[in-house]
Coordinates of C-alpha atoms in Angstrom, one line a residue:
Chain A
X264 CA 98.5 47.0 111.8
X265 CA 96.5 44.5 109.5
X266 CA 93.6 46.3 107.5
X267 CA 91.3 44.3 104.8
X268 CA 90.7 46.0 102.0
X269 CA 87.1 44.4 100.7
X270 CA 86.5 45.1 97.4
X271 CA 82.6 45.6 96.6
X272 CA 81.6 46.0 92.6
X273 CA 79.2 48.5 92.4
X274 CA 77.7 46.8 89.2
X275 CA 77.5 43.4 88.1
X276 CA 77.1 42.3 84.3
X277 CA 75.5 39.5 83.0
X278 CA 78.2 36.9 83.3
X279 CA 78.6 38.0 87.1
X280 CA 81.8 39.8 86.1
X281 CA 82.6 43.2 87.6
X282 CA 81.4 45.4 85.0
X283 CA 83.8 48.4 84.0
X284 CA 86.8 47.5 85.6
X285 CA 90.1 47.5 82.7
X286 CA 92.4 44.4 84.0
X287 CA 95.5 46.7 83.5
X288 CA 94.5 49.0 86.2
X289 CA 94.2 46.0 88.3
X290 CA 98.0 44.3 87.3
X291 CA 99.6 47.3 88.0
X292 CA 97.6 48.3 91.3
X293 CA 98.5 44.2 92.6
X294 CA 102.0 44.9 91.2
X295 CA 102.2 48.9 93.5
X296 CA 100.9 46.4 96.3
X297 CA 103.3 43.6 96.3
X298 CA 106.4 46.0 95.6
X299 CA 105.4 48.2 98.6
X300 CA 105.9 44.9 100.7
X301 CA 102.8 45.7 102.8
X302 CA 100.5 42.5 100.8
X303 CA 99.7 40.0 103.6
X304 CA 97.4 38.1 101.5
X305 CA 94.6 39.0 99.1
X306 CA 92.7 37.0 96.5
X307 CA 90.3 38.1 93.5
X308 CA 87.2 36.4 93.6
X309 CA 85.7 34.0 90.7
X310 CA 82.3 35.3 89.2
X311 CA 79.4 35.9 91.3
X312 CA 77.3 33.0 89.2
X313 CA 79.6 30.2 90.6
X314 CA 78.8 31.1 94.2
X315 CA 77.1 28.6 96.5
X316 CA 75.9 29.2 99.9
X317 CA 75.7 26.7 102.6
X318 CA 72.9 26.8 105.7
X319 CA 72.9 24.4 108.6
X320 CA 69.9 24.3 110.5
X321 CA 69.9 23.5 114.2
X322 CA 68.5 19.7 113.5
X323 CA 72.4 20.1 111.6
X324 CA 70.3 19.5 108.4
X325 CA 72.4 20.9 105.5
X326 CA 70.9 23.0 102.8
X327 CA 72.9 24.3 99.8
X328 CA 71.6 26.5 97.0
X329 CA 72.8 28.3 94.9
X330 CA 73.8 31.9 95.0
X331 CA 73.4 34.1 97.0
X332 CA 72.6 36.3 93.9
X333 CA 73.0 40.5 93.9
X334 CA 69.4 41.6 94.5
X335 CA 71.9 44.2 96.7
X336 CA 73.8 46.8 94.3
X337 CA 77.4 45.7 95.8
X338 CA 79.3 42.6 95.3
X339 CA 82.1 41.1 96.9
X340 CA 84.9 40.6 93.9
X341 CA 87.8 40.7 95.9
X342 CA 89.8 41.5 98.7
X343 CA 93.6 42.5 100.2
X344 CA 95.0 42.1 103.1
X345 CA 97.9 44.8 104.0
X346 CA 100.2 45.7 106.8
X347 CA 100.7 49.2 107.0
X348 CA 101.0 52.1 110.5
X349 CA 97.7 53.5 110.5
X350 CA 93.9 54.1 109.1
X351 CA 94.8 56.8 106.9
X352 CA 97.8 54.6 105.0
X353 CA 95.0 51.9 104.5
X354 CA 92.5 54.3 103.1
X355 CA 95.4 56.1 100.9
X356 CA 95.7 52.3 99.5
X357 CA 91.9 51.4 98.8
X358 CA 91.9 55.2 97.2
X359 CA 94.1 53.8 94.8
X360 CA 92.5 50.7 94.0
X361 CA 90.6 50.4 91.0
X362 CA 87.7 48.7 92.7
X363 CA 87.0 52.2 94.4
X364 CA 86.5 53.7 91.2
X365 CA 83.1 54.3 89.4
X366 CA 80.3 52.9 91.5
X367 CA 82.4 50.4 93.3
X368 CA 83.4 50.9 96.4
X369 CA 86.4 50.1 98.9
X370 CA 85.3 49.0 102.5
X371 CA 88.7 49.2 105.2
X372 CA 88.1 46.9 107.9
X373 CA 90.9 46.6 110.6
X374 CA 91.8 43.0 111.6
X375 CA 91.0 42.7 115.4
X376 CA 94.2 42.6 117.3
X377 CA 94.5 40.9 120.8
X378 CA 96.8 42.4 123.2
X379 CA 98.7 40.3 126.0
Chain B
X631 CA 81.2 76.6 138.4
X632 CA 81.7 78.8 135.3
X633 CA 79.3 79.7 132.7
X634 CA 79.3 76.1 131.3
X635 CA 76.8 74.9 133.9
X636 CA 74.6 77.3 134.2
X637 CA 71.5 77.6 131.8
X638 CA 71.9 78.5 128.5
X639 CA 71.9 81.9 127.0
X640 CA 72.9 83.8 130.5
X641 CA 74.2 86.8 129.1
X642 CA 76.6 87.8 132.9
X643 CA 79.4 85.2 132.9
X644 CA 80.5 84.5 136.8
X645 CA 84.5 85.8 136.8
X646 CA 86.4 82.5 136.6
X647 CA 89.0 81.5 139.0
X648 CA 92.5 81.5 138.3
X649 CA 92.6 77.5 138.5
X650 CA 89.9 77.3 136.8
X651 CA 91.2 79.2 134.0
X652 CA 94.1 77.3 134.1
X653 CA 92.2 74.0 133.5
X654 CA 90.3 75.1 130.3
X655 CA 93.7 76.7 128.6
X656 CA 95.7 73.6 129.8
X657 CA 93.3 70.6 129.3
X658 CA 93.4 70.3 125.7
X659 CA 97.3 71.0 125.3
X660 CA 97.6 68.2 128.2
X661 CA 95.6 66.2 126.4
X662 CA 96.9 66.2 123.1
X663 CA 100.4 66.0 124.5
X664 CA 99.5 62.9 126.5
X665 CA 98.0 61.2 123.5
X666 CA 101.3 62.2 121.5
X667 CA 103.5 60.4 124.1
X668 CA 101.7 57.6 124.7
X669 CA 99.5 57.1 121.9
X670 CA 96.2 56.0 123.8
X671 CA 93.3 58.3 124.1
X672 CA 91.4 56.8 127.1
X673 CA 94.3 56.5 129.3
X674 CA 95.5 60.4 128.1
X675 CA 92.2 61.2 129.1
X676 CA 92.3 59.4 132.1
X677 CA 95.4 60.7 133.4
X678 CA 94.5 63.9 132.4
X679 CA 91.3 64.3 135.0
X680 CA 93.6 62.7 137.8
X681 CA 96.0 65.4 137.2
X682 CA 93.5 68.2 137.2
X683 CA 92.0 66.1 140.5
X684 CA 95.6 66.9 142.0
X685 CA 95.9 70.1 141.3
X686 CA 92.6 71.0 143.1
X687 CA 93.5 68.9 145.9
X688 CA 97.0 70.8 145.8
X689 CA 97.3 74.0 144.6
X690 CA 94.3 76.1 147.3
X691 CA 96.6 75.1 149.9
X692 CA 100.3 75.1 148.0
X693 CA 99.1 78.1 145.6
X694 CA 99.2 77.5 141.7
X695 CA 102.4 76.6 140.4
X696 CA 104.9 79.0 138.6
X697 CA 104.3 77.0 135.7
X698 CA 101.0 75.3 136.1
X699 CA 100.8 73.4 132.6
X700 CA 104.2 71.9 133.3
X701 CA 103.3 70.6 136.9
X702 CA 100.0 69.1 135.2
X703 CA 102.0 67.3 132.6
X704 CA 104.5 66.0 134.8
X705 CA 101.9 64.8 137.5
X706 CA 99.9 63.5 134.5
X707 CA 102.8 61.5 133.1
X708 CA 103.9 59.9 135.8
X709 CA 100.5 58.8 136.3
X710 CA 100.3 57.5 133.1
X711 CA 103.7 55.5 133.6
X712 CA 102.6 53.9 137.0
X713 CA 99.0 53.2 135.3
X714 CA 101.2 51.4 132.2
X715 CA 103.5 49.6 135.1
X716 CA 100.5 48.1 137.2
X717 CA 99.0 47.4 133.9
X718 CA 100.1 43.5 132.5
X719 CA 98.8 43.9 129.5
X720 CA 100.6 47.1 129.0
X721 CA 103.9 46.0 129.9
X722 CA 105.4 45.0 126.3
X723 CA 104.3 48.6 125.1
X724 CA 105.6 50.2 127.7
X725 CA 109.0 49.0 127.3
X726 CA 108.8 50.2 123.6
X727 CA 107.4 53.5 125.0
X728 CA 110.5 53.7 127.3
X729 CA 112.9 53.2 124.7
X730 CA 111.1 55.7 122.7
X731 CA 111.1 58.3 125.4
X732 CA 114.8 57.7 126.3
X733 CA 115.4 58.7 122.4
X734 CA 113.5 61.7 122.6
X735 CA 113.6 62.8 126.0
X736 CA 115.2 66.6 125.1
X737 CA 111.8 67.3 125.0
X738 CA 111.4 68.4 129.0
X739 CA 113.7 71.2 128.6
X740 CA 111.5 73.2 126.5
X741 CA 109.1 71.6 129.3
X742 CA 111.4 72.6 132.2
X743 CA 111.5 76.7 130.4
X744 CA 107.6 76.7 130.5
X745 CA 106.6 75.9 127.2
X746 CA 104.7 72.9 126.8
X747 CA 104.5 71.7 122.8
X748 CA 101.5 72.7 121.5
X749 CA 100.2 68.9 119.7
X750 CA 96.2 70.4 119.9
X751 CA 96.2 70.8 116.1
X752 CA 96.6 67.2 115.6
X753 CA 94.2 66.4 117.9
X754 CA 92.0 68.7 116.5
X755 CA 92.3 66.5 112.7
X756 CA 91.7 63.4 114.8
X757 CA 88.4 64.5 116.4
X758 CA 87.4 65.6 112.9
X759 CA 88.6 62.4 110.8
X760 CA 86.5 61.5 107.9
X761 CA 86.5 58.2 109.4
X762 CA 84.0 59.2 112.5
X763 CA 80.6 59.7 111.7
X764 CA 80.0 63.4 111.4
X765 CA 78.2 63.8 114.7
X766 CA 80.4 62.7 116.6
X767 CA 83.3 64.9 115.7
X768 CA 81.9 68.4 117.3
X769 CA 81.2 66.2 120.7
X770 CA 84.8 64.9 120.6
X771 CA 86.0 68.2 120.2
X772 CA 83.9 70.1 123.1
X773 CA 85.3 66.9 125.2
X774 CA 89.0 66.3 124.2
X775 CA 89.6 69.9 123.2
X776 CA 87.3 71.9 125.0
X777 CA 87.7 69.3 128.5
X778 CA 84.0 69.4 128.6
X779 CA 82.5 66.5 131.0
X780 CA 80.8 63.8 129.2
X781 CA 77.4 64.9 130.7
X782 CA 78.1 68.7 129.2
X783 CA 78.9 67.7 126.1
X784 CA 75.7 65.8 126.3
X785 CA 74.1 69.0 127.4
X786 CA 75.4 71.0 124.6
X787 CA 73.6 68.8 121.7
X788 CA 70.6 67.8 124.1
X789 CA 71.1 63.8 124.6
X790 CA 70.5 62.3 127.2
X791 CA 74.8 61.8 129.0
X792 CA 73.9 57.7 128.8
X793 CA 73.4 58.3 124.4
X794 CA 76.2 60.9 124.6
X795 CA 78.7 58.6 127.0
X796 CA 78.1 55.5 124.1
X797 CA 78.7 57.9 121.6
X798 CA 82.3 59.0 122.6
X799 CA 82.9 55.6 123.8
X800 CA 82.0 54.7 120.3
X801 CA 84.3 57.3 118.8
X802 CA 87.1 56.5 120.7
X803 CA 87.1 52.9 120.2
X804 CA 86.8 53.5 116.6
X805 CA 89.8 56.0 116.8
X806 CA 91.9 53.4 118.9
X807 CA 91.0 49.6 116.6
X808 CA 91.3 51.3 113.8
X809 CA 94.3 53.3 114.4
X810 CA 93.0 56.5 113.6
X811 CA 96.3 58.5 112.9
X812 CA 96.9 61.6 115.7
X813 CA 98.6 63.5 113.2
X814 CA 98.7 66.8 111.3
X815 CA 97.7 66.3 107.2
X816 CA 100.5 67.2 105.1
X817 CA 100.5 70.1 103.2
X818 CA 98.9 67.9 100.2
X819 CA 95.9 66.6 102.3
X820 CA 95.4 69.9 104.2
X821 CA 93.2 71.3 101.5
X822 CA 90.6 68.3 101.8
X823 CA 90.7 67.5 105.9
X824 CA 90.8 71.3 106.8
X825 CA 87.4 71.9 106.0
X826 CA 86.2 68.7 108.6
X827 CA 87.4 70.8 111.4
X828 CA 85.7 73.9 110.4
X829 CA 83.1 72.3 110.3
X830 CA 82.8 70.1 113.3
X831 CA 83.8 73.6 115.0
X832 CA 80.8 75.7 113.4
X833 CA 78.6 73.1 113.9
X834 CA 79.0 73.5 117.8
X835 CA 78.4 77.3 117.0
X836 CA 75.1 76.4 115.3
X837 CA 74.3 74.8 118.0
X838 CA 74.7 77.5 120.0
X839 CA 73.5 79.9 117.4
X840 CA 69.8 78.1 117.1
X841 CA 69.3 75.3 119.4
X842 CA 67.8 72.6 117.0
X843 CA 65.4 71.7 120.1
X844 CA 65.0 72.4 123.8
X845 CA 63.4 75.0 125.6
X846 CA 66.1 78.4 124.3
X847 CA 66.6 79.8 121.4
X848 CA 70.4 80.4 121.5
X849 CA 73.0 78.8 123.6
X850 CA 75.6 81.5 124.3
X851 CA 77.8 79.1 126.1
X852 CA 78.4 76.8 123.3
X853 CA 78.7 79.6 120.7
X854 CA 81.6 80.7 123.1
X855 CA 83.2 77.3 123.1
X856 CA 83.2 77.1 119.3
X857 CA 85.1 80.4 119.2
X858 CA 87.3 79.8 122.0
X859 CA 88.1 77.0 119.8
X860 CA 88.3 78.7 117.0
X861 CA 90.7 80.9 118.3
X862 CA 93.1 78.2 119.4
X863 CA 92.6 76.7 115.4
X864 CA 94.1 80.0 114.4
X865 CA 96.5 80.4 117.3
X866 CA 97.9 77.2 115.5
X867 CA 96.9 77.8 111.8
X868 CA 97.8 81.2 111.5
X869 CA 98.3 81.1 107.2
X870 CA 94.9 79.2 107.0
X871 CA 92.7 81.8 105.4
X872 CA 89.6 80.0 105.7
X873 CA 90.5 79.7 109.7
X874 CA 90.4 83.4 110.1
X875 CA 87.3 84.1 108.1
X876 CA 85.3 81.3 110.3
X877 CA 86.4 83.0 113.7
X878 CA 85.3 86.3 112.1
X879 CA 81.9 84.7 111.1
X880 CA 81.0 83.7 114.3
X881 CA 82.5 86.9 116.0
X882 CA 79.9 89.3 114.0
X883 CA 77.2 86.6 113.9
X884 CA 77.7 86.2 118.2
X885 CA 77.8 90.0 118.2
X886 CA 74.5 90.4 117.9
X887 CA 73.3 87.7 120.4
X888 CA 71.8 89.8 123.2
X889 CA 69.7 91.5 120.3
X890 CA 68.1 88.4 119.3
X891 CA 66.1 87.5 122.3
X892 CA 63.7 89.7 123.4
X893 CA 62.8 89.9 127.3
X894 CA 60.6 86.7 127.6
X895 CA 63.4 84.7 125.6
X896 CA 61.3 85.3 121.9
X897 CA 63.3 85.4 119.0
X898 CA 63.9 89.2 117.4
X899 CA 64.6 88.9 114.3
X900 CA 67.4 91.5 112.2
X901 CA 65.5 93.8 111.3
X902 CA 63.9 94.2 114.3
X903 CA 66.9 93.9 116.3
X904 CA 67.7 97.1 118.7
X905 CA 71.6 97.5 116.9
X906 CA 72.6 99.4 119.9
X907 CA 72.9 96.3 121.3
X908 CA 74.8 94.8 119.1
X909 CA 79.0 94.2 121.0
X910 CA 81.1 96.6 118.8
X911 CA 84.0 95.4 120.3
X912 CA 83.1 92.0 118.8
X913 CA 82.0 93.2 115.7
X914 CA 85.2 95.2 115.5
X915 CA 87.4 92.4 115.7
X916 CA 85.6 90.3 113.4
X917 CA 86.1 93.3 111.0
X918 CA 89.9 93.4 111.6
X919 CA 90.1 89.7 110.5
X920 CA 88.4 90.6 107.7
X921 CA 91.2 91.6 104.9
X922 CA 93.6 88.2 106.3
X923 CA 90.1 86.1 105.3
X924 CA 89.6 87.9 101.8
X925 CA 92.9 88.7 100.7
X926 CA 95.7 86.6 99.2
X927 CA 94.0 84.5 97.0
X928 CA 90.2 82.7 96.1
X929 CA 88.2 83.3 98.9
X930 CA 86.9 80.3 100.8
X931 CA 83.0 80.0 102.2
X932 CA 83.4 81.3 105.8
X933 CA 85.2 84.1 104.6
X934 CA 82.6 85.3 102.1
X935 CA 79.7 84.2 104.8
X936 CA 82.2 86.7 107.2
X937 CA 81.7 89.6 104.8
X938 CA 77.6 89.1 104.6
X939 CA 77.4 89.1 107.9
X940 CA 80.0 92.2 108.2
X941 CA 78.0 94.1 106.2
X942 CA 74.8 93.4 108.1
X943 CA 77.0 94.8 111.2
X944 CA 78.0 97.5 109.9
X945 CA 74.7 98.8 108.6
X946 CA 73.0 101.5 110.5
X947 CA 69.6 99.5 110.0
X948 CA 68.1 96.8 107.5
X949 CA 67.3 99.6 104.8
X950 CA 70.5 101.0 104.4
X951 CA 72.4 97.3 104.2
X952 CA 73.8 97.5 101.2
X953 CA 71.6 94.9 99.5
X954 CA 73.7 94.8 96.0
X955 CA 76.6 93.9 97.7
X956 CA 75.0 91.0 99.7
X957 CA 73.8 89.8 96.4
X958 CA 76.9 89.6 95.2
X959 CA 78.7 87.8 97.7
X960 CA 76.0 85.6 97.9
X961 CA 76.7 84.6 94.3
X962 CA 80.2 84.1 94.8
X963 CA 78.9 81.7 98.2
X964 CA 76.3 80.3 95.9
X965 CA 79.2 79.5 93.3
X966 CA 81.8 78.0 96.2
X967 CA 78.4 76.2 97.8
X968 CA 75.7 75.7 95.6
X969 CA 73.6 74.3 98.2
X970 CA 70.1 75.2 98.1
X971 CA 70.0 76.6 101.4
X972 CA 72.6 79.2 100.2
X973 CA 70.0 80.0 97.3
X974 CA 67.5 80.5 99.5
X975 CA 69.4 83.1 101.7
X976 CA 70.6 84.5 98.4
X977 CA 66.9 84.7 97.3
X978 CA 66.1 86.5 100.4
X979 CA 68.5 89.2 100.0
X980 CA 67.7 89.3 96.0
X981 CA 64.3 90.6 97.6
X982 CA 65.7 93.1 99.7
X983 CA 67.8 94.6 96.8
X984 CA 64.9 94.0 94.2
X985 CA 61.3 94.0 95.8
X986 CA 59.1 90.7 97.4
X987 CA 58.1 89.8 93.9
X988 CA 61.4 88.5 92.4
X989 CA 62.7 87.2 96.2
X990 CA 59.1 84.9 95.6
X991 CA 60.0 83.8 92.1
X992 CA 63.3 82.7 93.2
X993 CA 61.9 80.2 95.8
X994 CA 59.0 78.8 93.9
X995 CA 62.2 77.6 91.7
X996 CA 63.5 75.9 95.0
X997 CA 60.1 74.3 95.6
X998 CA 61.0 71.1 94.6
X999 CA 64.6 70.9 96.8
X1000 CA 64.4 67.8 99.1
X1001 CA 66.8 69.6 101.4
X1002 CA 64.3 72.1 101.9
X1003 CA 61.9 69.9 102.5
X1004 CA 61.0 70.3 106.5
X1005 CA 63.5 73.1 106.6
X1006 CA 61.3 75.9 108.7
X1007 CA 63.5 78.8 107.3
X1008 CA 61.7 77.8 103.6
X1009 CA 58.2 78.5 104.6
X1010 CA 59.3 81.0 106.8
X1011 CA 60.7 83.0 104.4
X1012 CA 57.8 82.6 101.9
X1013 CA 55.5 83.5 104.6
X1014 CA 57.7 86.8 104.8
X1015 CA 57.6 87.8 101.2
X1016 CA 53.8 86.9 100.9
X1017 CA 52.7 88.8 103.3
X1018 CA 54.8 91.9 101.8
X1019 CA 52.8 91.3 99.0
X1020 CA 49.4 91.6 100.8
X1021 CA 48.3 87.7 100.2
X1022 CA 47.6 87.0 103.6
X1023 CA 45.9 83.9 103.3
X1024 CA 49.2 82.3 101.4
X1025 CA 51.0 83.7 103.8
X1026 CA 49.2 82.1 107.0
X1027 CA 49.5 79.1 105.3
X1028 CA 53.1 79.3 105.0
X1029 CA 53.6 80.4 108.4
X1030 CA 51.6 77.3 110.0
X1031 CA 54.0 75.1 107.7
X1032 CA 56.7 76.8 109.0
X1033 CA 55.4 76.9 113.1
X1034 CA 55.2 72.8 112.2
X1035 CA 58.2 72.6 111.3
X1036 CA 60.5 75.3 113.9
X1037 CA 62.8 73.3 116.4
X1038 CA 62.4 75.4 119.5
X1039 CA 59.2 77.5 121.3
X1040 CA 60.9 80.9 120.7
X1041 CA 60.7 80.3 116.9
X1042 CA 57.4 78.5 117.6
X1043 CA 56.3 81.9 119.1
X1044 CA 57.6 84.0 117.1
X1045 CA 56.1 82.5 113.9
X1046 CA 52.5 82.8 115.9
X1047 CA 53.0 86.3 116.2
X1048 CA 53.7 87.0 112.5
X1049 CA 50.8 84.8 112.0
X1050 CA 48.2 86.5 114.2
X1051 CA 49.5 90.1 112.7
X1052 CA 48.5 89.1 109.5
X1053 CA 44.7 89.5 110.4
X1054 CA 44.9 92.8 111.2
X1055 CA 44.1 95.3 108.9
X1056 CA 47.1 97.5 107.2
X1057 CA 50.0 94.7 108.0

C-alpha cells in the first residue's frame, strides 16, 4: 500500500527556507528510508520564493504570477512516497521524519488504489 | 425487542430471549473474527447480519444450536466466500485469501470444540484509531462491538440515522483506503492507544450518564452498553489496570442511577439522593475491583476517579463523605489530568472539606478557563457556593447563566428550582 508522506514546514524564514530544520537529521532520515527499501519516490522542494503558479481561465487565457506566497502557517517543502502494509507503518515513518518535528507537521495521504 | 429500543432511562429491563442473548454475546466476536479472515469490514458486517438473518429464520423451528457461535461463523463464512466468488472484482483476493486459509486452516478445530477466537480486542483498537475523528470512534464501537443497528447507534448520540449512517460510512471507508491496521498495539504502543478505547468507551457512558440534549436526563441503556463493553475490554485485558478501574467507575457511578431522577424525570442531585436506592450489589462490585485498579503500581485517572466515586458510595450521607480524602485524590487526578474541569470538581469538594468561601476562591481563579466557558456545571457550581453564602442575587445570576447553558429540561428544571428557592426567606 502506497502512502504520501507530505511534508508541511510549520515556519518559513526569510529566504523561503524551512526554518529550524538541521540537514543531518534529514540525510540520515532519507538514508533510514532508502535502506528500508519502502522509498517509491520522494523529492525535497526548492524554496518557497521560486514558486510560480499558473491559472487558466475558461476563455483558456493563461495567467502566471508569482507565488503563491505563505499568508497560511504551513508550507509544502517536501514529500515521500513509501510502500509499506498499513496506516500505522506510514505514520510510524512520518513520526520519524524530521519535518514532523517542531511546528511542522506530517500529513499521510494514502495513494488511491483501483481494484479489478 | 430488548431494552435497547425502548425509551431511555426505563429502569424494568424485558427478560431477553435466549437467541437474542446469543446475538449480542456473539455479534462482536463474529464480527471481529470475520474481519480477521477476510480483512474487509463491510462485507464482515455484511455477512454477519445475514447470518444472524438465518439463525432467526432457523433456529425457532430447529432450536438453537449446541454451539450457536460456531454455526453463526460457519453460516457467516461461507456467505462471505460465495459473496467473494460472485464478486469479479473480488476474485484475485480471494484466491490469495484461499491460499491463506489453506495455510492456516487448524483454526476450525478449536472452532469445531466450541471456542471461537476471541479477535474483539483488536477490533476494539481499530474502532478507537487515532486516525478516526474522535466522534466517530464510540459509534463504531456501539455498532461493530456492541451490533447496534445503524439507526440505534444514531439514537444513542441523538442524530438524525441519515447523519449517523454517513458517519460510519465515513469511518469505515476511512478504515478500509487507508488501511487502518485490525490489530492489537504491541506492548510498546499499548501505553499510548489504550487510553483511545477508554475513552471512546466512557464516552458512550457519558452519554448515558447526562444526555448532552434530548428530552432525559440519563440514558440507562447506553450506560449499560458501555459497561457491557467494558466488561468484555477486561474479559480480554485482564493485566490492564486502568481497564478495571474504568469498569469500576462506571459500576459505582451507574449505581446510583435510579436515585438521580426523581418521579417526573427531574434531576436529584447527591446530596439529595435517597441512598437507599442506590444498587449495592453494583456498588459492591465496583468496590471489589477496587484494590486490582489501585494497586501494583502509579495509579491511572479512572482508577483514582473509581475511588472518588467509591467513597461517595460508601458514605452514609453527603456529611459524613470523607471530604479530606476526596481532596486528596482529587489532587492526585488534578496531577494525572490537570484539566480544568478536574479543578473545578476538585474546588467543589475543597468546599465541602473547607467551607463555601475557599470552594468560591478557587473558581474565581478558573474564571478565565475557555474550557469552562459555556460549561453549565461552572455557573452551576458558583450558584451553589453563593447561595451558601447568603448572596442571593449573585447566586440567581449564576443560576440563569447556568439554566442557559444546561443541555437537557431535567437540568433546565432543576436549575429553576434552585433559582426560585433562593427568594424565599431562610434558604
Amino acid at each position: 500500500m502506497k502512502y504520501m508522506l507530505l511534508i508541511n514546514a510549520g515556519s518559513v524564514d526569510e529566504s523561503g527556507g524551512a526554518a529550524d530544520c538541521d540537514v543531518q537529521d534529514w540525510l540520515a532520515y532519507d538514508k533510514e528510508v532508502k535502506d528500508a527499501g519502502i522509498q517509491v519516490s520522494g523529492e525535497q522542494l526548492a524554496d518557497l520564493v521560486t514558486a510560480t503558479a499558473v491559472r487558466v481561465d475558461e476563455n483558456g487565457k493563461r495567467t502566471v504570477t508569482d507565488g503563491p506566497f505563505a499568508e497560511t502557517r504551513e508550507v509544502l517543502g517536501g514529500f515521500y512516497v513509501i510502500d509499506v502494509p498499513d496506516l500505522d507503518a506510514a505514520l510510524d515513518w512520518a513520526a520519524r521524519c524530521p519535518g514532523a518535528r517542531g511546528t511542522g507537521s506530517v500529513v499521510v495521504r494514502p495513494v488511491a488504489e483501483f481494484e479489478g | 425487542m430488548d431494552e435497547r429500543t425502548a425509551g431511555g432511562g426505563l429502569p424494568e429491563e424485558p427478560p431477553v430471549t435466549s437467541v437474542e442473548s446469543v446475538f449480542r454475546e456473539e455479534h462482536g466476536r463474529l464480527l471481529a473474527a470475520l474481519v480477521r479472515r477476510f480483512g474487509d469490514l463491510d462485507l464482515a458486517e455484511e455477512v454477519t447480519s445475514e447470518a444472524i438473518e438465518a439463525a432467526l429464520e432457523r433456529w425457532p423451528a430447529d432450536g438453537v444450536p449446541p454451539r450457536p457461535g460456531a454455526w453463526l461463523m460457519t453460516t457467516a463464512r461461507r456467505k462471505a466466500v460465495d459473496r467473494l466468488r460472485r464478486d469479479q472484482t473480488f476474485a484475485t483476493r480471494l484466491a490469495v485469501l484461499q491460499v491463506e486459509a489453506e495455510r492456516a486452516e487448524p483454526a476450525p478445530a478449536a472452532e469445531v470444540a466450541g471456542e471461537l477466537p476471541d479477535e474483539r480486542l483488536q477490533l476494539f483498537f481499530t474502532c478507537a484509531h487515532p486516525a478516526l475523528p474522535a466522534e466517530d470512534r464510540g459509534a463504531l464501537m456501539l455498532r461493530c462491538l456492541a451490533g447496534l443497528a445503524t439507526p440505534e447507534v444514531a439514537r444513542a448520540f441523538l442524530v438524525p440515522p441519515a447523519t449517523m449512517a454517513k458517519r460510519i460510512v465515513r469511518a469505515k471507508k476511512k478504515i478500509h483506503q487507508a488501511r487502518i491496521p485490525f490489530r492489537v498495539p504491541d506492548a510498546g504502543e499499548l501505553p499510548q492507544r489504550l487510553p483511545g478505547v477508554l475513552q471512546a468507551v466512557y464516552s458512550i457512558f457519558t452519554e448515558g450518564y447526562t444526555a448532552s440534549s434530548g428530552p432525559d436526563l440519563q440514558r440507562i441503556d447506553l450506560a449499560e452498553e458501555a459497561i457491557r463493553l467494558a466488561r468484555i475490554l477486561r474479559g480480554l485485558l485482564p493485566r490492564q489496570r486502568e481497564v478495571t478501574g474504568l469498569l469500576g467507575l462506571m459500576l459505582l457511578i451507574h449505581a446510583r442511577r435510579h436515585a438521580r431522577t426523581g418521579p417526573d424525570g427531574e434531576l436529584v442531585l447527591l446530596e439529595e439522593q435517597d441512598r437507599g436506592r442506590w444498587d449495592r450489589t453494583m456498588i459492591e462490585e465496583g468496590l471489589r475491583l477496587m484494590p486490582v485498579a489501585l494497586t501494583g503500581g502509579p495509579p491511572g485517572p479512572y482508577g483514582v476517579q473509581a475511588a472518588i466515586a467509591a467513597l461517595h458510595d460508601e458514605a452514609a450521607d453527603l456529611a459524613s463523605t470523607d471530604w479530606p480524602q476526596v481532596v486528596a485524590l482529587y489532587d492526585v487526578l488534578l496531577a494525572l489530568d490537570p484539566s480544568p474541569v478536574v479543578a473545578l470538581n476538585r474546588a467543589a469538594a475543597v468546599a465541602m472539606r473547607d467551607g463555601p468561601e475557599a470552594g468560591l476562591a478557587l473558581l474565581e481563579e478558573l474564571s478565565g478557563e475557555p474550557r469552562l466557558r459555556g460549561y453549565s456545571p461552572y455557573p452551576t457550581a458558583r450558584a451553589d457556593l453563593l447561595s451558601r453564602l447568603g448572596r442571593n442575587a449573585e447566586a440567581a445570576a449564576a443560576y440563569r447563566e447556568a439554566i442557559e447553558l444546561a443541555g437537557t429540561e431535567p437540568e433546565r428544571a432543576h436549575l429553576r428550582r434552585r433559582l426560585a428557592a433562593l427568594d424565599q426567606p431562610g434558604s
